[in-house]
mmCIF file of C-alpha atoms in Angstrom:
data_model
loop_
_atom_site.group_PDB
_atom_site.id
_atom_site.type_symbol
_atom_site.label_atom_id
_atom_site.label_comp_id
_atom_site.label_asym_id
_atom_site.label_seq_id
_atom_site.Cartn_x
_atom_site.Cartn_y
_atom_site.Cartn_z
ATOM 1 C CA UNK A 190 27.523 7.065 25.129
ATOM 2 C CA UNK A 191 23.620 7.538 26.019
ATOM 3 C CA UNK A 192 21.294 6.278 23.704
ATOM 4 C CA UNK A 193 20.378 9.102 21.865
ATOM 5 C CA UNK A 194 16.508 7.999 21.959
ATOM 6 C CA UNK A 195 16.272 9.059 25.405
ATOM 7 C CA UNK A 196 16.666 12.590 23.827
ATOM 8 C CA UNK A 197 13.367 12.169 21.827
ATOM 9 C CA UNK A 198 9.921 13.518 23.578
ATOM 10 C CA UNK A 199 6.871 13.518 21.095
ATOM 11 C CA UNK A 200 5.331 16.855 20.923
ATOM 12 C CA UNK A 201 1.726 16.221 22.060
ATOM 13 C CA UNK A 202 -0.205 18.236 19.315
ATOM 14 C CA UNK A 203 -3.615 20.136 19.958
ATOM 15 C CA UNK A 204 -5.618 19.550 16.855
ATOM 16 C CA UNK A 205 -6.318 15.479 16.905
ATOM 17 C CA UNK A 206 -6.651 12.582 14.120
ATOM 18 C CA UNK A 207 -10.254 12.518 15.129
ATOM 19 C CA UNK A 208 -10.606 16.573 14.776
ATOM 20 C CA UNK A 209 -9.473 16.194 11.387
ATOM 21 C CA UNK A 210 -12.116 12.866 10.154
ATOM 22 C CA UNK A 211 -14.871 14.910 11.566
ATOM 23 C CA UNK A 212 -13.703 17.996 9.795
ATOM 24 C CA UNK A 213 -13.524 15.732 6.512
ATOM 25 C CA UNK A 214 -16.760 14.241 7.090
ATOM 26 C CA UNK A 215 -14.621 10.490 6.855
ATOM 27 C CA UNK A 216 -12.491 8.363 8.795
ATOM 28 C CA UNK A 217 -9.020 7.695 7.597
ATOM 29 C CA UNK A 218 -7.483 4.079 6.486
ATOM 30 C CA UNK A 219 -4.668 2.912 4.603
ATOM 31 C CA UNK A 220 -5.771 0.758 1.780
ATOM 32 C CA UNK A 221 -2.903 -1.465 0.807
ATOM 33 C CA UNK A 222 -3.057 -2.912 -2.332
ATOM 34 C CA UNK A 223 -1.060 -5.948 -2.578
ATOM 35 C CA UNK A 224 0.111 -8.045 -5.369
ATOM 36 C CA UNK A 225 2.408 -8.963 -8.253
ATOM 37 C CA UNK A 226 3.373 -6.612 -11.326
ATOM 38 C CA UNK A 227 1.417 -5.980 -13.516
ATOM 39 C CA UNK A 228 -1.679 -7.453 -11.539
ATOM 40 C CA UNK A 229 -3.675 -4.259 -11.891
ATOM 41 C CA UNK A 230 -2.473 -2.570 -8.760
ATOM 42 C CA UNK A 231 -1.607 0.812 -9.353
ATOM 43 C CA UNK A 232 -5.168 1.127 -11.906
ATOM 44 C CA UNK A 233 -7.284 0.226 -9.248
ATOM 45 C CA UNK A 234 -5.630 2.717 -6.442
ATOM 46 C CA UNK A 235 -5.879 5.407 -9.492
ATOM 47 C CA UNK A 236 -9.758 4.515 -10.020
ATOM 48 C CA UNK A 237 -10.920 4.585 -6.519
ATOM 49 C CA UNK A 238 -8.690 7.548 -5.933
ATOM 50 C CA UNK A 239 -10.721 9.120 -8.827
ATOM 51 C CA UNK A 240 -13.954 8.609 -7.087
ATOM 52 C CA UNK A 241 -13.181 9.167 -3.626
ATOM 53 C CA UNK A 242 -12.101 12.623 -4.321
ATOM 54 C CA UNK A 243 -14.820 13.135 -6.598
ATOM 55 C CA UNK A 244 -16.989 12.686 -3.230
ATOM 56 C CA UNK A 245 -15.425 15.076 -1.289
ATOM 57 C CA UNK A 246 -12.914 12.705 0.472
ATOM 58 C CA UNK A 247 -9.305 13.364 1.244
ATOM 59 C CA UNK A 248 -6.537 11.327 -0.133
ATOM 60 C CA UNK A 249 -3.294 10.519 -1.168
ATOM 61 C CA UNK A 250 -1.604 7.824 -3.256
ATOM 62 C CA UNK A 251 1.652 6.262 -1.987
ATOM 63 C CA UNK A 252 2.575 4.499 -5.243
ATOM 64 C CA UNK A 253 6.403 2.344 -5.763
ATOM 65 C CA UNK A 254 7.643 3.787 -8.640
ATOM 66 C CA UNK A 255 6.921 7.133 -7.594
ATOM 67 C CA UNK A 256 8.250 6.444 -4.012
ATOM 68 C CA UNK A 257 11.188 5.215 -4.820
ATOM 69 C CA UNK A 258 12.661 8.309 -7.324
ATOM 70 C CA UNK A 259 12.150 10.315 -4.169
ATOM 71 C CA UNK A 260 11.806 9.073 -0.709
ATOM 72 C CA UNK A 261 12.968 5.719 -0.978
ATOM 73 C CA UNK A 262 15.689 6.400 -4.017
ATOM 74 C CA UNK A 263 18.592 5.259 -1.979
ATOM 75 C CA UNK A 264 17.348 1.548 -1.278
ATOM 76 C CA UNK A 265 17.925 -1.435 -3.795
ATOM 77 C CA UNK A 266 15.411 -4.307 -4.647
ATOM 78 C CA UNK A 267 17.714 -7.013 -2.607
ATOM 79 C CA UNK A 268 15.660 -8.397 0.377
ATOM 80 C CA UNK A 269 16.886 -5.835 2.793
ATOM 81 C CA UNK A 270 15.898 -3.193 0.201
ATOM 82 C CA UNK A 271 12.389 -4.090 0.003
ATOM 83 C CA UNK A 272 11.798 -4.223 3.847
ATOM 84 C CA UNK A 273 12.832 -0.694 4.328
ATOM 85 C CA UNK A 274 11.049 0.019 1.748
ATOM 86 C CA UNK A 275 7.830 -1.000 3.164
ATOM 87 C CA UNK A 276 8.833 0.166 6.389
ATOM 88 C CA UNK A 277 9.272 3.542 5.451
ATOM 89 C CA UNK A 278 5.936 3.501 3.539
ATOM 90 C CA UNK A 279 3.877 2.342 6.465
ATOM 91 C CA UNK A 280 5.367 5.437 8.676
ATOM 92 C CA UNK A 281 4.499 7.505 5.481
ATOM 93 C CA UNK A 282 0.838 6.518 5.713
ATOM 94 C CA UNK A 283 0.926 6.451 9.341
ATOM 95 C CA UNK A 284 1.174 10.269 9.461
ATOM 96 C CA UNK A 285 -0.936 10.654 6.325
ATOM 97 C CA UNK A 286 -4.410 9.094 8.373
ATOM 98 C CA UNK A 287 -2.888 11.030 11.682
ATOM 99 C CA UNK A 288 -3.798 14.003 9.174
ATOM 100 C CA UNK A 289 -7.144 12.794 8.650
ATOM 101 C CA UNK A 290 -6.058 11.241 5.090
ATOM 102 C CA UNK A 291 -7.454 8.263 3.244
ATOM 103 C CA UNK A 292 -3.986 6.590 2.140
ATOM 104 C CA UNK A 293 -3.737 4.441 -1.029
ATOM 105 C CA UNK A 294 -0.457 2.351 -1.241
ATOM 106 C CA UNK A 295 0.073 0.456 -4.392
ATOM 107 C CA UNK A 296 3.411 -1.765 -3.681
ATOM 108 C CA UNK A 297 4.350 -5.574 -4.124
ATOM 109 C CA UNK A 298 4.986 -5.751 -0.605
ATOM 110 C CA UNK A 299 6.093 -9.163 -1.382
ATOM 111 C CA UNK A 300 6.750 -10.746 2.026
ATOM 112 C CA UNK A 301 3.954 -11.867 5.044
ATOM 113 C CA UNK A 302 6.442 -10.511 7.544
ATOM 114 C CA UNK A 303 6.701 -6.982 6.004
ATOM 115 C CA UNK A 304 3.187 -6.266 5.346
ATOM 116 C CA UNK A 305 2.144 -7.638 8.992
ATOM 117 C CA UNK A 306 4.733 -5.692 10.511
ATOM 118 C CA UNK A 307 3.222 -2.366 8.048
ATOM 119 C CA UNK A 308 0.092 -3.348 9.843
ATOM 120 C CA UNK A 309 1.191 -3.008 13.364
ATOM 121 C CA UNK A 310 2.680 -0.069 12.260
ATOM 122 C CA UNK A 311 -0.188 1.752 11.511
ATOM 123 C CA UNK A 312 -2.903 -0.206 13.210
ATOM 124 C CA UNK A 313 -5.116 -3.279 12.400
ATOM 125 C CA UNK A 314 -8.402 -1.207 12.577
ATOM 126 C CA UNK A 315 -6.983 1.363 10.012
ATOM 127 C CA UNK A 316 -5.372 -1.028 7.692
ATOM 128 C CA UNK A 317 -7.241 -2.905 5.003
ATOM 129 C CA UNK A 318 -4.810 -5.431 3.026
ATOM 130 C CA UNK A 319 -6.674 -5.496 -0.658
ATOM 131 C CA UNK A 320 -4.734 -8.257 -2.698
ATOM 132 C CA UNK A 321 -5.113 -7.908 -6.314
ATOM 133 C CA UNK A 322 -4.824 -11.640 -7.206
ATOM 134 C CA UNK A 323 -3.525 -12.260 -10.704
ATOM 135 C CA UNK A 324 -1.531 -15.316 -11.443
ATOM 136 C CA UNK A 325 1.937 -14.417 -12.445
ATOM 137 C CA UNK A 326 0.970 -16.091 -16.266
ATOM 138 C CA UNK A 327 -1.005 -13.597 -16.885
ATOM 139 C CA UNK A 328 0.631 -11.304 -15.306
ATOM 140 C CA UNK A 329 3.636 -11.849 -17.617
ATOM 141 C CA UNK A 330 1.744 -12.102 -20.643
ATOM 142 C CA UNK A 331 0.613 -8.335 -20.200
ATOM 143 C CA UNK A 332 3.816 -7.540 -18.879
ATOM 144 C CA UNK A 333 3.242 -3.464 -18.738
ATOM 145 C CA UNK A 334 6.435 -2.158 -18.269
ATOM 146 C CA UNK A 335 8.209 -4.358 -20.259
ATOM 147 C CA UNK A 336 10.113 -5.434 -16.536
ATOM 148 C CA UNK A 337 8.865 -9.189 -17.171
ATOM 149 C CA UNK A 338 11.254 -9.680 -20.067
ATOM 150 C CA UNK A 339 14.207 -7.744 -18.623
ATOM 151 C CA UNK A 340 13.959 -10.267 -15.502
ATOM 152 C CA UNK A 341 13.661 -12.992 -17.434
ATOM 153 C CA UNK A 342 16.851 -11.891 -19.845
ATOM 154 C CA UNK A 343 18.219 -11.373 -16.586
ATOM 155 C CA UNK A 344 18.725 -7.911 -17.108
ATOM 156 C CA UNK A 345 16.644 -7.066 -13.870
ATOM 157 C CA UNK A 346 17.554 -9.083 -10.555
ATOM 158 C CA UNK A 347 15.871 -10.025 -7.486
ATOM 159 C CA UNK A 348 12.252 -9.698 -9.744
ATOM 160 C CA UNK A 349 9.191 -10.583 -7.745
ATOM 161 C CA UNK A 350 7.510 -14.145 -9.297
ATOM 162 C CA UNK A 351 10.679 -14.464 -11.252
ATOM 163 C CA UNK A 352 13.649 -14.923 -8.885
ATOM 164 C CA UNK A 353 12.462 -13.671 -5.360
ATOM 165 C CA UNK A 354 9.225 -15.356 -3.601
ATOM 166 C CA UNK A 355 5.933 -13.603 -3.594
ATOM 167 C CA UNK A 356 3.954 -14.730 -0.425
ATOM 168 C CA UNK A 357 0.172 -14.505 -0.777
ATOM 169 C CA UNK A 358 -2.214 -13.075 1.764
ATOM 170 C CA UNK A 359 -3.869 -15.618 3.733
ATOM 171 C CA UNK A 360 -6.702 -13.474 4.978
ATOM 172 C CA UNK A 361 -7.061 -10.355 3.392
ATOM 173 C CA UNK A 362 -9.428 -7.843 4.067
ATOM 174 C CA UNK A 363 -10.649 -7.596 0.689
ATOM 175 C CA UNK A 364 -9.240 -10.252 -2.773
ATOM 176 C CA UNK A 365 -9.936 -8.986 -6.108
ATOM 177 C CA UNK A 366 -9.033 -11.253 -9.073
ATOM 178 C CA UNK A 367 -8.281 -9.438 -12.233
ATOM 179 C CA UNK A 368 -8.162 -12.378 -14.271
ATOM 180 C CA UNK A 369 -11.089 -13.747 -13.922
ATOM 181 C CA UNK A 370 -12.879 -10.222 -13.716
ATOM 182 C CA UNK A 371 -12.030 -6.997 -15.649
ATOM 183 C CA UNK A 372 -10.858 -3.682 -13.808
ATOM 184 C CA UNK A 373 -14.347 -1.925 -14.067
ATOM 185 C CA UNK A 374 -15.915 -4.352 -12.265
ATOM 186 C CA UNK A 375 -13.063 -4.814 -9.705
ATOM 187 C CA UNK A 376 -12.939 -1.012 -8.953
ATOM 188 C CA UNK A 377 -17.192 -1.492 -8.421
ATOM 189 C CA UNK A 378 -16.711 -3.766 -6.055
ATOM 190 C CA UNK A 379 -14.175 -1.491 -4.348
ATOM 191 C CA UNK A 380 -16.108 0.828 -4.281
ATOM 192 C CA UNK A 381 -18.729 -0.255 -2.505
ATOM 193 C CA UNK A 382 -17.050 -1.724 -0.052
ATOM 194 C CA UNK A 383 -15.179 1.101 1.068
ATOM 195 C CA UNK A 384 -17.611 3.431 1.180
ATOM 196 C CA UNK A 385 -18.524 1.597 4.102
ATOM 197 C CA UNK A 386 -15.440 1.604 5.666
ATOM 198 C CA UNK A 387 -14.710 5.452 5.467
ATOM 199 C CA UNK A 388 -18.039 6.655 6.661
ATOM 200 C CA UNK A 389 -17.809 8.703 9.809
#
């Protein structure tokens, strides 16, 4: 039987990525936010969501919970699981900056591997790898969602910091610690330093 991929042609598309920046007055990046639960993730996409559209720019939020009672509903949190998870995601934001889109993903993305290969996916100069460091202590102690106790009760399996690995950055574009600092001033600092990185 012929591979089936030699059926496949890309339709070569008139309106371009760079088209649709200048049209939005921005470039477009993924910012991956990286880090444990309850590290402050999902807040910080939220805030600088908040003020990027607030400025005129376009965007989109690509956030786990949400992706997975849709998209990704079928996969489990077992290794395997979590890689296509992350896969999927970084084709996800792939098309979203194609479409002139500045793409927020707030995931665990626990493993080096995954998120490097999420980078080649969608390109090192349009990925930025923001790592909310918290250390899982506190981390636990705020414990959200209440998914903290449930892993530790052993109600919830595979639970990143708790019975699967989580493997820090080693250079990431950006590090935030929300331990040491509070939210507001993390999301400042975000601020600033993508405003820089959008700009046309």
């Amino acid at each position: 039987m012929k591979n089936y991929k030699e059926n496949i042609i890309p339709h070569d598309h008139h309106v371009r990525r760079q088209d649709k920046e200048r049209r939005g007055g921005h470039k477009s990046k993924v910012l991956w936010f990286t880090g444990l639960s309850g590290s402050g993730k999902s807040t910080l996409a939220n805030g600088l969501e908040t003020y990027l559209h607030n400025h005129g720019i376009s965007t989109y939020i690509l956030d786990g919970d949400n992706i997975r009672t849709g998209l990704n509903s079928d996969l489990d949190f077992s290794d395997k699981g979590r890689k296509e998870n992350i896969r999927r995601v970084a084709e996800t934001s792939k098309l979203f900056i194609d479409a002139g889109v500045v793409v927020l993903t707030a995931f665990i993305s626990p493993f080096k591997e995954d998120r490097a290969n999420a980078k080649a996916v969608i390109g090192t100069d349009d990925f930025i790898e923001i790592y909310v460091d918290c250390p899982l202590e506190v981390c636990e102690a705020r414990d959200v969602k209440g998914l903290y106790k449930k892993a530790r009760s052993g109600e919830i399996k595979h639970f990143t910091g708790i019975d699967s690995p989580f493997e820090e950055p080693e250079r990431p574009e950006i590090r935030l610690n929300t331990a040491i600092n509070s939210l507001e001033k993390c999301l400042e600092e975000l601020k600033d330093k993508i405003k820089l990185k959008i700009k046309l």
